[in-house]
Coordinates of C-alpha atoms and ligand atoms in Angstrom, one line a residue:
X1 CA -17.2 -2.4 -34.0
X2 CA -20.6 -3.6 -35.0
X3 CA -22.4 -3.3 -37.7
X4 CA -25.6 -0.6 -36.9
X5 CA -25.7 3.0 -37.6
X6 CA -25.0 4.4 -35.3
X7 CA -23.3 1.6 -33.7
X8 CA -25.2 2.0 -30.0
X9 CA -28.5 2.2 -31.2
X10 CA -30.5 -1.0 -30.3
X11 CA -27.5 -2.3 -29.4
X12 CA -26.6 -5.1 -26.6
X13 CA -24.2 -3.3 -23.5
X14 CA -22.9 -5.0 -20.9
X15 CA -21.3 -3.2 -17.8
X16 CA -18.2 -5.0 -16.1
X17 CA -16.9 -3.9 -12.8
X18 CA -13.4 -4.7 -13.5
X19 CA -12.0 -5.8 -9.9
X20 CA -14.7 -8.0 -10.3
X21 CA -14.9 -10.1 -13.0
X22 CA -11.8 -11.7 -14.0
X23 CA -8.6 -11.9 -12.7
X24 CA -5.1 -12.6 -14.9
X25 CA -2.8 -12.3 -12.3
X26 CA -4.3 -14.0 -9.1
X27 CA -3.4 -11.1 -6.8
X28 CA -7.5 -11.5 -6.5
X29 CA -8.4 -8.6 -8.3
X30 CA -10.3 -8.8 -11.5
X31 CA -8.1 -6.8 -14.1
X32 CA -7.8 -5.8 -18.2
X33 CA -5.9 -8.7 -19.6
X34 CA -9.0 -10.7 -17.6
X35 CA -11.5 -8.9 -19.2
X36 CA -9.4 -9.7 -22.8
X37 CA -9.6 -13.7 -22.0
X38 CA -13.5 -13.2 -21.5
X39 CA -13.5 -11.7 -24.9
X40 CA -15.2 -15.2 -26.2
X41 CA -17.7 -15.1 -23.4
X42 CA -18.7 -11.2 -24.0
X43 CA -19.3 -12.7 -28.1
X44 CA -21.3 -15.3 -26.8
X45 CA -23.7 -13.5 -24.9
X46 CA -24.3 -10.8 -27.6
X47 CA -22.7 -7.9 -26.3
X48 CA -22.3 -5.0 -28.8
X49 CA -20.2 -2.7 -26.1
X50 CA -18.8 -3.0 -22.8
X51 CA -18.8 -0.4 -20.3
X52 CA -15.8 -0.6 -17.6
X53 CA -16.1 0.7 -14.6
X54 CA -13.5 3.3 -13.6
X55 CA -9.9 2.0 -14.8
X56 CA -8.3 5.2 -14.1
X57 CA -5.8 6.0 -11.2
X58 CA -7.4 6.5 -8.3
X59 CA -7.1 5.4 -4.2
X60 CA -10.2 4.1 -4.0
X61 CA -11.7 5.7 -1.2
X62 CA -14.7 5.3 -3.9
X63 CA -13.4 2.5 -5.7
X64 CA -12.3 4.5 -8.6
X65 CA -14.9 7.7 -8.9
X66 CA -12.0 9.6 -6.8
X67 CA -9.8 9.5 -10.1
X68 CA -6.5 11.1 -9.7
X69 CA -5.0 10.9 -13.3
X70 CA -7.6 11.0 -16.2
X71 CA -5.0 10.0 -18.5
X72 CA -3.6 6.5 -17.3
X73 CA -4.7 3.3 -16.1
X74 CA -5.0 1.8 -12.7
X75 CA -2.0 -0.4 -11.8
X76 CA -4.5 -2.9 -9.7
X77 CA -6.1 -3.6 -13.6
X78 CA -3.3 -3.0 -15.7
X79 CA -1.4 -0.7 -18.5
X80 CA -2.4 1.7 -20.8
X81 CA -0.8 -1.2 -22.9
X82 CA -3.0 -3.2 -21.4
X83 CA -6.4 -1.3 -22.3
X84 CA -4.8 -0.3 -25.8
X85 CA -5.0 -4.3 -26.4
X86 CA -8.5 -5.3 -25.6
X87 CA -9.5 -1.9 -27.2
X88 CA -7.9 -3.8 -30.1
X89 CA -9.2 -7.3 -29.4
X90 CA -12.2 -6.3 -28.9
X91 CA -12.7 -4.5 -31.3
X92 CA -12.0 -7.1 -34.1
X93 CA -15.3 -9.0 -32.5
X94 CA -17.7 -6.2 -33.2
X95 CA -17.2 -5.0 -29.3
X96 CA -17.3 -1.4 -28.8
X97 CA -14.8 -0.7 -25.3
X98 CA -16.8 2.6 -23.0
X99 CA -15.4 3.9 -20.3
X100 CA -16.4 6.0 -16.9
X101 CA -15.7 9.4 -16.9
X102 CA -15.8 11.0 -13.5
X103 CA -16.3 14.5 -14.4
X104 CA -18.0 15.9 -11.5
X105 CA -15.2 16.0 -9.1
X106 CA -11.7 14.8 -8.4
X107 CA -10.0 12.9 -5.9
X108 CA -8.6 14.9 -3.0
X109 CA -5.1 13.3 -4.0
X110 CA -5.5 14.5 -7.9
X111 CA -2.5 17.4 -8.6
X112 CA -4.9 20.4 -9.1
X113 CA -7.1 19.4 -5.5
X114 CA -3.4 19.6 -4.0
X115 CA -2.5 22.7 -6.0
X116 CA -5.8 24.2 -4.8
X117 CA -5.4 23.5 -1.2
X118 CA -2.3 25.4 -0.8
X119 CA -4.0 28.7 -1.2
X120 CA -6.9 31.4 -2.4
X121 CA -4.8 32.5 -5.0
X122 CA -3.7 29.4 -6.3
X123 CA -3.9 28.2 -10.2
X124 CA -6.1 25.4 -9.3
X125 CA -8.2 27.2 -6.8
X126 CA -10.7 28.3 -9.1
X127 CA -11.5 24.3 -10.2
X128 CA -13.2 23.7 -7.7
X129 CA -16.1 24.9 -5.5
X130 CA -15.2 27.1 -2.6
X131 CA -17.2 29.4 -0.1
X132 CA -16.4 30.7 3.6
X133 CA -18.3 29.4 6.7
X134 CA -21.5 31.6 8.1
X135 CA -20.4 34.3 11.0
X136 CA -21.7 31.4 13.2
X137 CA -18.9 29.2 11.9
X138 CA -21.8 26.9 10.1
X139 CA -21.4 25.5 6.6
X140 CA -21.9 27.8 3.8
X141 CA -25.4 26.2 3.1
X142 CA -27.6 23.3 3.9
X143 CA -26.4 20.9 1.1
X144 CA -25.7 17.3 2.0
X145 CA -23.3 14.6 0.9
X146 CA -23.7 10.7 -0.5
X147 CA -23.4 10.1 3.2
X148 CA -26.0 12.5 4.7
X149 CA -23.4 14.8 6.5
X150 CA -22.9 18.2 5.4
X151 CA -21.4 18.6 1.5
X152 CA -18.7 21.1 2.8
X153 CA -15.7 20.5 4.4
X154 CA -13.6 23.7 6.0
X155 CA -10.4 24.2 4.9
X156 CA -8.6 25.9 8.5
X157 CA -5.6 27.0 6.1
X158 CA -7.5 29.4 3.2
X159 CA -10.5 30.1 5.5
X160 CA -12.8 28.8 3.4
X161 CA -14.9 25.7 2.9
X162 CA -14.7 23.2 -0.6
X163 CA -17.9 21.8 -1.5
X164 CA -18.0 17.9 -2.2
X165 CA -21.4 16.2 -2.8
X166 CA -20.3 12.7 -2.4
X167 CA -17.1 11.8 0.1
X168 CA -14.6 14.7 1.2
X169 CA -12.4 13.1 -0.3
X170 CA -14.1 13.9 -3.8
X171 CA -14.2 17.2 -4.2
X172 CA -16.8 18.4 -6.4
X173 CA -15.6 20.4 -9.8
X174 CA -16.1 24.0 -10.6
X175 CA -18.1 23.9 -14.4
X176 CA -18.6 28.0 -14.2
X177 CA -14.5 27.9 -14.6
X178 CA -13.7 27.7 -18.7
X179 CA -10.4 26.0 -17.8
X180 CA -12.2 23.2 -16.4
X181 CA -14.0 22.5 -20.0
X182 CA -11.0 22.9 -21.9
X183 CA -9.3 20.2 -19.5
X184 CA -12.2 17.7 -20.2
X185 CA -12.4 18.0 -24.2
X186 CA -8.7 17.5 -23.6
X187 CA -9.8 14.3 -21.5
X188 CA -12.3 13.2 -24.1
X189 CA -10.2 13.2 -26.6
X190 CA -7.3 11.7 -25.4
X191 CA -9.5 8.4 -25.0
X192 CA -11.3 9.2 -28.0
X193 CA -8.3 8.9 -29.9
X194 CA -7.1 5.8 -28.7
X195 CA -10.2 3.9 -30.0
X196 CA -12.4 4.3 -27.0
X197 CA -15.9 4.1 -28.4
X198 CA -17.4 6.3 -25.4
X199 CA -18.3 7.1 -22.2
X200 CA -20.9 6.4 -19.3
X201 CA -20.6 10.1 -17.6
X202 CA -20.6 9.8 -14.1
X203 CA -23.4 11.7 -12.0
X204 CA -24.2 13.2 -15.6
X205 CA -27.2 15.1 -13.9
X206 CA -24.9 16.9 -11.3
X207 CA -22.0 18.8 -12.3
X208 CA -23.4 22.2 -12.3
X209 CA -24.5 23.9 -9.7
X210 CA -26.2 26.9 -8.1
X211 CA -23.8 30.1 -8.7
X212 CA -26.0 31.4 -5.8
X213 CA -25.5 28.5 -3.4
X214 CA -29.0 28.9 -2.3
X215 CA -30.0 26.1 0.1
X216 CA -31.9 22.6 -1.0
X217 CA -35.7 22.9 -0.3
X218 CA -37.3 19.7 1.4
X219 CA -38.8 17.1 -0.6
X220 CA -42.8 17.1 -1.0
X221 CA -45.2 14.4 -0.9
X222 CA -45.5 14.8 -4.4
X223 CA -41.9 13.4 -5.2
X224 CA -41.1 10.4 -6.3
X225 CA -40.4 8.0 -3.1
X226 CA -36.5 8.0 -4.3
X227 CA -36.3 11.4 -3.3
X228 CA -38.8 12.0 -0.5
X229 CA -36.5 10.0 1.6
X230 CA -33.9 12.1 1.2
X231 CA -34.1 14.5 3.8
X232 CA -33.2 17.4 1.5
X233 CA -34.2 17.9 -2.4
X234 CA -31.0 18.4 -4.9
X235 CA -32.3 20.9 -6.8
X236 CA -29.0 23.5 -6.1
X237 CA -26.2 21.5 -5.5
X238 CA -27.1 19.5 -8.9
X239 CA -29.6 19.1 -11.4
X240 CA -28.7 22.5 -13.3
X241 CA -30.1 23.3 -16.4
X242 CA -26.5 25.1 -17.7
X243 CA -25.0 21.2 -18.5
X244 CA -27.3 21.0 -21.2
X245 CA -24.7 23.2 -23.6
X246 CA -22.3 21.3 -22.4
X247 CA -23.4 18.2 -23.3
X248 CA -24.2 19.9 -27.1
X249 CA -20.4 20.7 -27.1
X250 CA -19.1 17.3 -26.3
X251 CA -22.1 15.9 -28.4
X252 CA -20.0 18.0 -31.7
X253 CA -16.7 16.8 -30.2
X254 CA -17.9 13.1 -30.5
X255 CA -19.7 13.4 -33.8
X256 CA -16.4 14.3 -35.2
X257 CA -15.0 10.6 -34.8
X258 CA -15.6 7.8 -37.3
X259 CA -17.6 6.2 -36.6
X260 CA -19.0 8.9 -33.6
X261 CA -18.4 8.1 -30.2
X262 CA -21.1 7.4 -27.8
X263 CA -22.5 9.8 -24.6
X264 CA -23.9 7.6 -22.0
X265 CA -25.2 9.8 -18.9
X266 CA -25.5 8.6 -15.3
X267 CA -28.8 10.7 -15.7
X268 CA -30.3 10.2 -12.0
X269 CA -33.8 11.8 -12.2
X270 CA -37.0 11.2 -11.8
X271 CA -39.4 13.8 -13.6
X272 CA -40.0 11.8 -17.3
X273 CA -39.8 15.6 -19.1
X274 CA -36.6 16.6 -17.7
X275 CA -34.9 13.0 -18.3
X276 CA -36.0 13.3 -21.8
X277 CA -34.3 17.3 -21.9
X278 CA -31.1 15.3 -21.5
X279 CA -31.3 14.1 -25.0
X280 CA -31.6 17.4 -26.1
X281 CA -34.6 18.8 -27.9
X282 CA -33.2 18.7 -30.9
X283 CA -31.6 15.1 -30.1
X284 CA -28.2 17.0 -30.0
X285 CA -26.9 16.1 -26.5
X286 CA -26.5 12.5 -24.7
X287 CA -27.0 9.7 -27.3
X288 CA -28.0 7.9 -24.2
X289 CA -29.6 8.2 -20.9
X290 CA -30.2 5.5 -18.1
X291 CA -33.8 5.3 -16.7
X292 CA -33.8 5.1 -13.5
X293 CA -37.6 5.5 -12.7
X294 CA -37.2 2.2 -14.8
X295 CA -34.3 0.7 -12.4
X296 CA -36.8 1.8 -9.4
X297 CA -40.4 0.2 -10.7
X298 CA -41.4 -3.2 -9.9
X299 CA -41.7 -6.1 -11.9
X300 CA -45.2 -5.6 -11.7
X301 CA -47.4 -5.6 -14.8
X302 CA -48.4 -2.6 -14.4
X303 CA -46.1 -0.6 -12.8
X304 CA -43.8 -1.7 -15.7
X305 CA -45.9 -0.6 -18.2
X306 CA -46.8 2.7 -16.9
X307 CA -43.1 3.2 -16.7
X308 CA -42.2 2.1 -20.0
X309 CA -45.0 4.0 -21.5
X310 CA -44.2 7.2 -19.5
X311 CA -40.5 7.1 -20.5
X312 CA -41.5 7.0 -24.6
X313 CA -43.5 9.8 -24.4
X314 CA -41.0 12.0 -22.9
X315 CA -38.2 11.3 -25.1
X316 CA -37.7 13.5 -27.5
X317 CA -38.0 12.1 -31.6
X318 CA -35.7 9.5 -32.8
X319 CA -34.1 8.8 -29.0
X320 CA -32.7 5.7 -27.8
X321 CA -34.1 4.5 -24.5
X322 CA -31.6 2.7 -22.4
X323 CA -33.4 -0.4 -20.7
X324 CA -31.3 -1.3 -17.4
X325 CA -32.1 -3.0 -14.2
X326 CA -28.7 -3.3 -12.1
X327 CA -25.8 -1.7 -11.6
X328 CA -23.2 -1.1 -8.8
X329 CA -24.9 1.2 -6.8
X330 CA -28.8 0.3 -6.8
X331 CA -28.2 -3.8 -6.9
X332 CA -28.8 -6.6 -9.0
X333 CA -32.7 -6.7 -10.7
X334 CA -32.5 -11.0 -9.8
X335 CA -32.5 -10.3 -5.9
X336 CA -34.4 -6.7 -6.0
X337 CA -37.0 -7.4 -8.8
X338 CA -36.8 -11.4 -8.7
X339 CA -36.2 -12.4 -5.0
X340 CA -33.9 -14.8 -6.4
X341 CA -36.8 -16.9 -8.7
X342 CA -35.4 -18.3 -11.9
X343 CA -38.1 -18.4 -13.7
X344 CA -38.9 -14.0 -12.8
X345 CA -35.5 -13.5 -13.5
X346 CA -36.0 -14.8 -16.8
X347 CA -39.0 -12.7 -17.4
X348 CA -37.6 -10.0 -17.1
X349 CA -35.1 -11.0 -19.1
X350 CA -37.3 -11.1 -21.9
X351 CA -38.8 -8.1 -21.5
X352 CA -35.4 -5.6 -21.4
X353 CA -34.4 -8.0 -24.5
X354 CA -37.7 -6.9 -25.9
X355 CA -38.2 -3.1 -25.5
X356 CA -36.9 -1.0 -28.5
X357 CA -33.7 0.6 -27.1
X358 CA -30.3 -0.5 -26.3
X359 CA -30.2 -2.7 -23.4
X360 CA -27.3 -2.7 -20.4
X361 CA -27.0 -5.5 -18.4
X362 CA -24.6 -5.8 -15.6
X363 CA -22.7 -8.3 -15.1
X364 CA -23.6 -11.8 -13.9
X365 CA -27.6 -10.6 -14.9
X366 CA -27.1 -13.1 -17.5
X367 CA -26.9 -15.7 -15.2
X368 CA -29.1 -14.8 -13.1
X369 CA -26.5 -14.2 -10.3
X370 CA -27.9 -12.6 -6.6
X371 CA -26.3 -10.2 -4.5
X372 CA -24.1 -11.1 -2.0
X373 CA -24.7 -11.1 1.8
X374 CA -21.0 -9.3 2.6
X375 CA -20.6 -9.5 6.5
X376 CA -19.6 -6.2 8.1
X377 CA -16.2 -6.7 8.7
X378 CA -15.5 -7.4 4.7
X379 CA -17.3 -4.5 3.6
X380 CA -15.3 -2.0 1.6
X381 CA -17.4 0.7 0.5
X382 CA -17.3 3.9 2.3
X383 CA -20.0 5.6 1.3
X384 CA -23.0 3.2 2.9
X385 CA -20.3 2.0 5.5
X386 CA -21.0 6.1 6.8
X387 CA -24.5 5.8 5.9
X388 CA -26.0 2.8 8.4
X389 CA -29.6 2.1 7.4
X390 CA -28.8 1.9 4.3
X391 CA -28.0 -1.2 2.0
X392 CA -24.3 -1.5 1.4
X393 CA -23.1 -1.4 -2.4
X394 CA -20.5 -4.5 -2.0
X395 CA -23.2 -7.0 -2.3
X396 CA -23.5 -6.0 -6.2
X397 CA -19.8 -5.6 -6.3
X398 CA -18.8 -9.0 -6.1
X399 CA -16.6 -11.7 -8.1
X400 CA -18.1 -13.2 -11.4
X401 CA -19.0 -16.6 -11.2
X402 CA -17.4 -18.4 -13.5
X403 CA -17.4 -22.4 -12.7
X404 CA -18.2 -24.1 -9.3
X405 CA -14.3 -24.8 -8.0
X406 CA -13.3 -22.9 -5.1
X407 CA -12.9 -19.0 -5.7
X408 CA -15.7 -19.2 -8.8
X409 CA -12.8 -19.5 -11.4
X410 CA -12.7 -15.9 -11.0
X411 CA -9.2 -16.4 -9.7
X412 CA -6.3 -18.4 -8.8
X413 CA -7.6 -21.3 -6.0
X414 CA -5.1 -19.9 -3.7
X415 CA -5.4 -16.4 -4.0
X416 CA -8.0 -13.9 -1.5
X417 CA -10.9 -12.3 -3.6
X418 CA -10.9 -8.8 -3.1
X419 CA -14.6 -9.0 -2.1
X420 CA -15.7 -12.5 -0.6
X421 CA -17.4 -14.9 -3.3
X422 CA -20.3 -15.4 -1.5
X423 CA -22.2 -18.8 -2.6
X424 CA -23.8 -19.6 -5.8
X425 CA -24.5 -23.1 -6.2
X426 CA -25.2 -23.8 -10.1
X427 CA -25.7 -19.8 -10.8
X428 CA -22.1 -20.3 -12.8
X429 CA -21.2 -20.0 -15.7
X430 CA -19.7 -23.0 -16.5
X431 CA -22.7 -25.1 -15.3
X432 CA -25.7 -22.5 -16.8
X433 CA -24.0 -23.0 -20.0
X434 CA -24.5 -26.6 -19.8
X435 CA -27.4 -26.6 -19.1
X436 CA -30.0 -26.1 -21.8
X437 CA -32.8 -24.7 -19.8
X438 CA -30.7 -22.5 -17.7
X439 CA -31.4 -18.7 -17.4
X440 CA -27.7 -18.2 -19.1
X441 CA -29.1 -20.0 -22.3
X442 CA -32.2 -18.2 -21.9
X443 CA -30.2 -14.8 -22.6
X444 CA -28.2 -16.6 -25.5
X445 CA -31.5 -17.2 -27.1
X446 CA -32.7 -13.4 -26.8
X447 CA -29.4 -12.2 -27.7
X448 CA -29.4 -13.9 -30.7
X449 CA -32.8 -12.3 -31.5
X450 CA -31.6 -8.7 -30.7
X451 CA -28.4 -9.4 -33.0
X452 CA -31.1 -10.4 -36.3
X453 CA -32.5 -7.0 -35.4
X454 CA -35.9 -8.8 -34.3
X455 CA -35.8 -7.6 -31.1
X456 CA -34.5 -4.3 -29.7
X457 CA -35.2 -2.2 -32.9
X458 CA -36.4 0.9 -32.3
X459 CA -40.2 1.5 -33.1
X460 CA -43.8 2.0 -31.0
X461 CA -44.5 0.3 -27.9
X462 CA -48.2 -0.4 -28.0
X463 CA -50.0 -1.7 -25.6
X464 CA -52.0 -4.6 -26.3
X465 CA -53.0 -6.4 -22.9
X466 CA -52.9 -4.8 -19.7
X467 CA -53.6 -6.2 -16.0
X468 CA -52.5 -7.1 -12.5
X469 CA -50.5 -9.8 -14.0
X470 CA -50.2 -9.5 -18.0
X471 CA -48.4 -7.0 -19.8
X472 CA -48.4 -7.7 -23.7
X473 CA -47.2 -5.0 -26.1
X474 CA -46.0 -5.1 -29.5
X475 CA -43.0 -3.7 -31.0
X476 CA -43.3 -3.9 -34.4
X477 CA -44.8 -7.1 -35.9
X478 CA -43.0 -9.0 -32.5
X479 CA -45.7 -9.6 -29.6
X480 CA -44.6 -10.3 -26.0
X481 CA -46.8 -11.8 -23.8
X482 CA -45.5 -11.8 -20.2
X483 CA -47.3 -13.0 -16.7
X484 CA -45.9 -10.6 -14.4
X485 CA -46.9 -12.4 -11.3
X486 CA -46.5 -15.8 -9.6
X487 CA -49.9 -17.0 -9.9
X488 CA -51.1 -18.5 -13.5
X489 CA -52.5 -16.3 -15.7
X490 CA -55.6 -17.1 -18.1
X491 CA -56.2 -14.8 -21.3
X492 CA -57.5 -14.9 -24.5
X493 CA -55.0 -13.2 -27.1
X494 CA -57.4 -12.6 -29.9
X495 CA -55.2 -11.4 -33.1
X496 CA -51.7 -11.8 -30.8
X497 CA -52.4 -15.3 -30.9
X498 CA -52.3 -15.6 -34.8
X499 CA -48.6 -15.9 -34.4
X500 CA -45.7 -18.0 -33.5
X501 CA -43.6 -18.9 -30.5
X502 CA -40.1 -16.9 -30.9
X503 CA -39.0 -17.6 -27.8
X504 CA -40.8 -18.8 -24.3
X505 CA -39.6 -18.9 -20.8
X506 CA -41.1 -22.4 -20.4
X507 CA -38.8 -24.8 -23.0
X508 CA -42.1 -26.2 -24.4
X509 CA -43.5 -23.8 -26.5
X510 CA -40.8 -23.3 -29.1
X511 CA -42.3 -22.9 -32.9
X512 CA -45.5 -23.5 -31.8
X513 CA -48.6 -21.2 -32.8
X514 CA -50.6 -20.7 -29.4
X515 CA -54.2 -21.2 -29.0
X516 CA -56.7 -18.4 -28.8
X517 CA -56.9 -19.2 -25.3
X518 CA -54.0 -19.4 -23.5
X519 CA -52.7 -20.1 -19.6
X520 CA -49.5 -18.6 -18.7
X521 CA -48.2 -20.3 -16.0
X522 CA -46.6 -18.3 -13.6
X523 CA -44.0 -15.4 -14.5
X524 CA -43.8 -17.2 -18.3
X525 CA -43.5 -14.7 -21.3
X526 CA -44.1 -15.9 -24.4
X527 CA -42.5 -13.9 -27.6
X528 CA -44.4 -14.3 -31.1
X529 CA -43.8 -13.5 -34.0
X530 CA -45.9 -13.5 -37.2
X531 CA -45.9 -16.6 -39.4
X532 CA -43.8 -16.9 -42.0
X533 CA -46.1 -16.8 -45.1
Ligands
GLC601 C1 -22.1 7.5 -9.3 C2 -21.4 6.2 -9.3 C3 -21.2 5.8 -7.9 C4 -20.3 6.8 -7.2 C5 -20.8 8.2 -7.4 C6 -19.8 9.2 -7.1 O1 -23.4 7.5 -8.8 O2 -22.2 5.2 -10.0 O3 -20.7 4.5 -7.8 O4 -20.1 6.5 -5.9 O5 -21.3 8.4 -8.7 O6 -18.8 9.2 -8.2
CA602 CA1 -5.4 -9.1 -11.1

């Protein structure tokens, strides 16, 4: 694993969604011996860790967060041999292997469910969340699923109703049952033991909930706009305080490895305080936390900023922000944040590279890659399939990109994608990496700056410049100087400007010291550092 203590801190992640991004085999879908022949690519690009997306058995009515066996491998991706080997490979490059862990429900098809099902008194009963239908036959209470429809399903056979905040086919844990903790330190370190470096904990915000039941309150206007859409506010079904002891017990459990494993939470909330709880007070619980007030700002100057400066000041001392801007469910930041400009995509770029914190980038961000237009009939995933209205998750789900021949060099020219291709002209990785001015290089360069420890270590943000188009902080003795917008930006950088040219979207820049006065063009950041005396 890499050299940093801890190993995670500052450190570069990058999250591959396995069916998608290489395939060994070509029964078109991406799998673990693929990831192991990208090993050279993962150095290449920086990355410290990977984080794979569920590899556990599972029958995909959610692609792999309805995990029916928490101890074996999906035989679409491979072996427990199979992971055991890139754990190994991996490894002896510096990269740290994370998995998902889906610990806030089950599949319907995972032994206890079925045990549970087949009565009130059975063992597994008490694993999960049960409660009987109102006299008027009406769900227990007025909690909603990923889909909008009620979160209960009945159960004609027992009477009684199990509760399940995403598909009905993922029924949600019970946490209030001991047996379920013991099951999951048995889980953790199962993994743990076999070299795993950590996990990304699935819905990390969610798995207790109200012992009441009580219903969900509506949203106010005073909520952030991710949740006044939603017709119902999770504050029951989710969002309970009780998981913050047991995130202090599997924070002991993975300080006990050498070197410790890593606790990276799915942490879906929007009030800056109560992110920042999840680190613990004491910084005894998650090591890390994804942002997603961050995923959900703009690349807008200041919007950015406000968002950044609101996250530091809620985490607790000595925390590790996460910086992120994709991911599976929400999209990829080069069509959401970028619209698909090259030269925004690399701004931003610059600017995750450039915060203090570990940084996660999905997949194909390092090329810049889009999201894919995935017609109707190909679309796989449930969830948004039941929720019309809303934009489908396969368009962020889709094969890597590797070359220009036909199927991407993600897999065999014959074989049938699992999810279409879509088109990518040069976004590839075998013409960006030809190309010296490509966003691909760009993120070499900045990689290569977060691995000297120039960028990404953790200290201050402070603010230096702030308006409708700059944003210029410094981290350290590092400046960065970014134009936010598409329009040129004039500004004079006083003291800033007694520096260097680290790095610059533009090519030209390179080495150069910049003059008092300076004109951005558009969406250019400019990294300085000191001169060297
Ligand atoms: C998380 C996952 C998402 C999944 C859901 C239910 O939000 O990222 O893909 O559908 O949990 O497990
Ligand atoms: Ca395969």
């Amino acid at each position: 694993m890499a050299q940093r203590t801890p190993w995670w801190r500052g450190a570069t992640f990058y999250h591959i969604y396995v069916r998608s991004w290489r395939d060994s085999n070509g029964d078109g879908i991406g799998d673990l011996t693929g990831v192991c022949q990208g090993l050279d690519y993962l150095q290449w690009i920086g990355t410290d860790a990977i984080w794979l997306s569920p590899t556990m058995p599972s029958p995909n009515t959610d692609w792999g967060y309805d995990v029916s066996d928490y101890r074996d491998v999906h035989p679409d991706l491979g072996t427990l041999a199979d992971l055991d080997l890139l754990v190994e490979d991996a490894n002896r490059r510096g990269i740290a292997v994370m998995l998902d862990l889906v610990p806030n429900h089950t599949s319907s098809a995972h032994p206890w469910f079925i045990d549970a099902l087949s009565g009130r008194t059975a063992t597994y009963r008490g694993y999960y969340v049960w409660a009987p239908p109102k006299a008027d036959a009406s769900p227990p209470n007025n909690w909603l699923d990923a889909t909008g429809r009620s979160a209960w399903t009945y159960d004609p056979s027992s009477g009684e109703s199990y509760l399940h905040n995403f598909l009905p086919t993922q029924p949600d844990l019970n946490w209030w049952d001991e047996r379920v903790h013991e099951e999951f330190e048995q889980i953790l370190r199962f993994w743990w033991d076999r070299g795993i470096a950590g996990f990304r904990i699935d819905v990390a915000h969610g798995l207790y909930k109200d012992a009441l039941l009580r219903d969900n309150p509506p949203p106010s206007a005073l909520d952030h706009p991710m949740l006044s859409r939603s017709a119902l506010k999770p504050v029951y079904n989710s969002h309970r305080p009780e998981v913050h002891a047991l995130y202090r017990r599997w924070r002991q459990i993975a300080d006990g490895y050498q070197p410790a494993r890593a606790l990276l939470g799915e942490t879906w909330e929007f009030d800056y305080e109560r992110f920042g709880d999840f680190y613990g007070r004491d910084g005894d619980e998650l090591n890390l936390a994804f942002n997603f007030p961050f995923v959900f700002s703009d690349l807008q100057s200041v919007s950015l900023a406000e968002t950044v400066e609101a996250t530091l000041a809620a985490l607790p001392p000595g925390a590790t922000p996460v910086w992120t801007a994709s991911n599976h469910d929400v999209g990829r930041f080069p069509s959401r944040w970028c619209g698909g400009n090259e030269r925004a995509v690399k701004a931003a770029l610059a600017v995750l590279a450039s915060l203090p914190g570990t940084v996660v980038l999905y997949y194909g961000d390092e090329l810049g890659m889009l999201d894919v237009d995935v017609p109707p009939e190909l679309r796989l995933d449930e969830m948004t399939i039941l929720r019309p209205g809303r934009e489908g998750r396969d368009r962020c789900r889709t094969p890597m990109p590797w070359s220009a021949a036909k199927n991407a060099g993600f897999t065999a020219d014959g074989a049938r994608p699992w999810l279409p291709i879509g088109e990518h002209g040069s976004i590839n990785v075998q013409s960006e990496q030809a190309d010296p001015a490509s966003v691909l290089n760009f993120w070499h360069q900045l990689s290569l700056l977060r691995r000297e420890g120039r960028l990404g270590a953790l200290a201050d943000v402070e603010r230096l410049l702030l308006d409708d188009q700059i944003w210029a902080f410094a981290v350290g003795d590092v400046a960065t100087v970014a134009n936010l917008s598409d329009r040129a930006a004039k500004t004079k950088l006083g003291d800033i400007g007694t520096r260097t040219v680290l790095v610059s979207t533009g090519l030209s820049r390179h080495g150069q010291r910049v003059p008092e006065e300076v004109e951005l063009e558009p969406w250019e950041v400019l990294i300085l550092a000191p001169v060297a005396p």
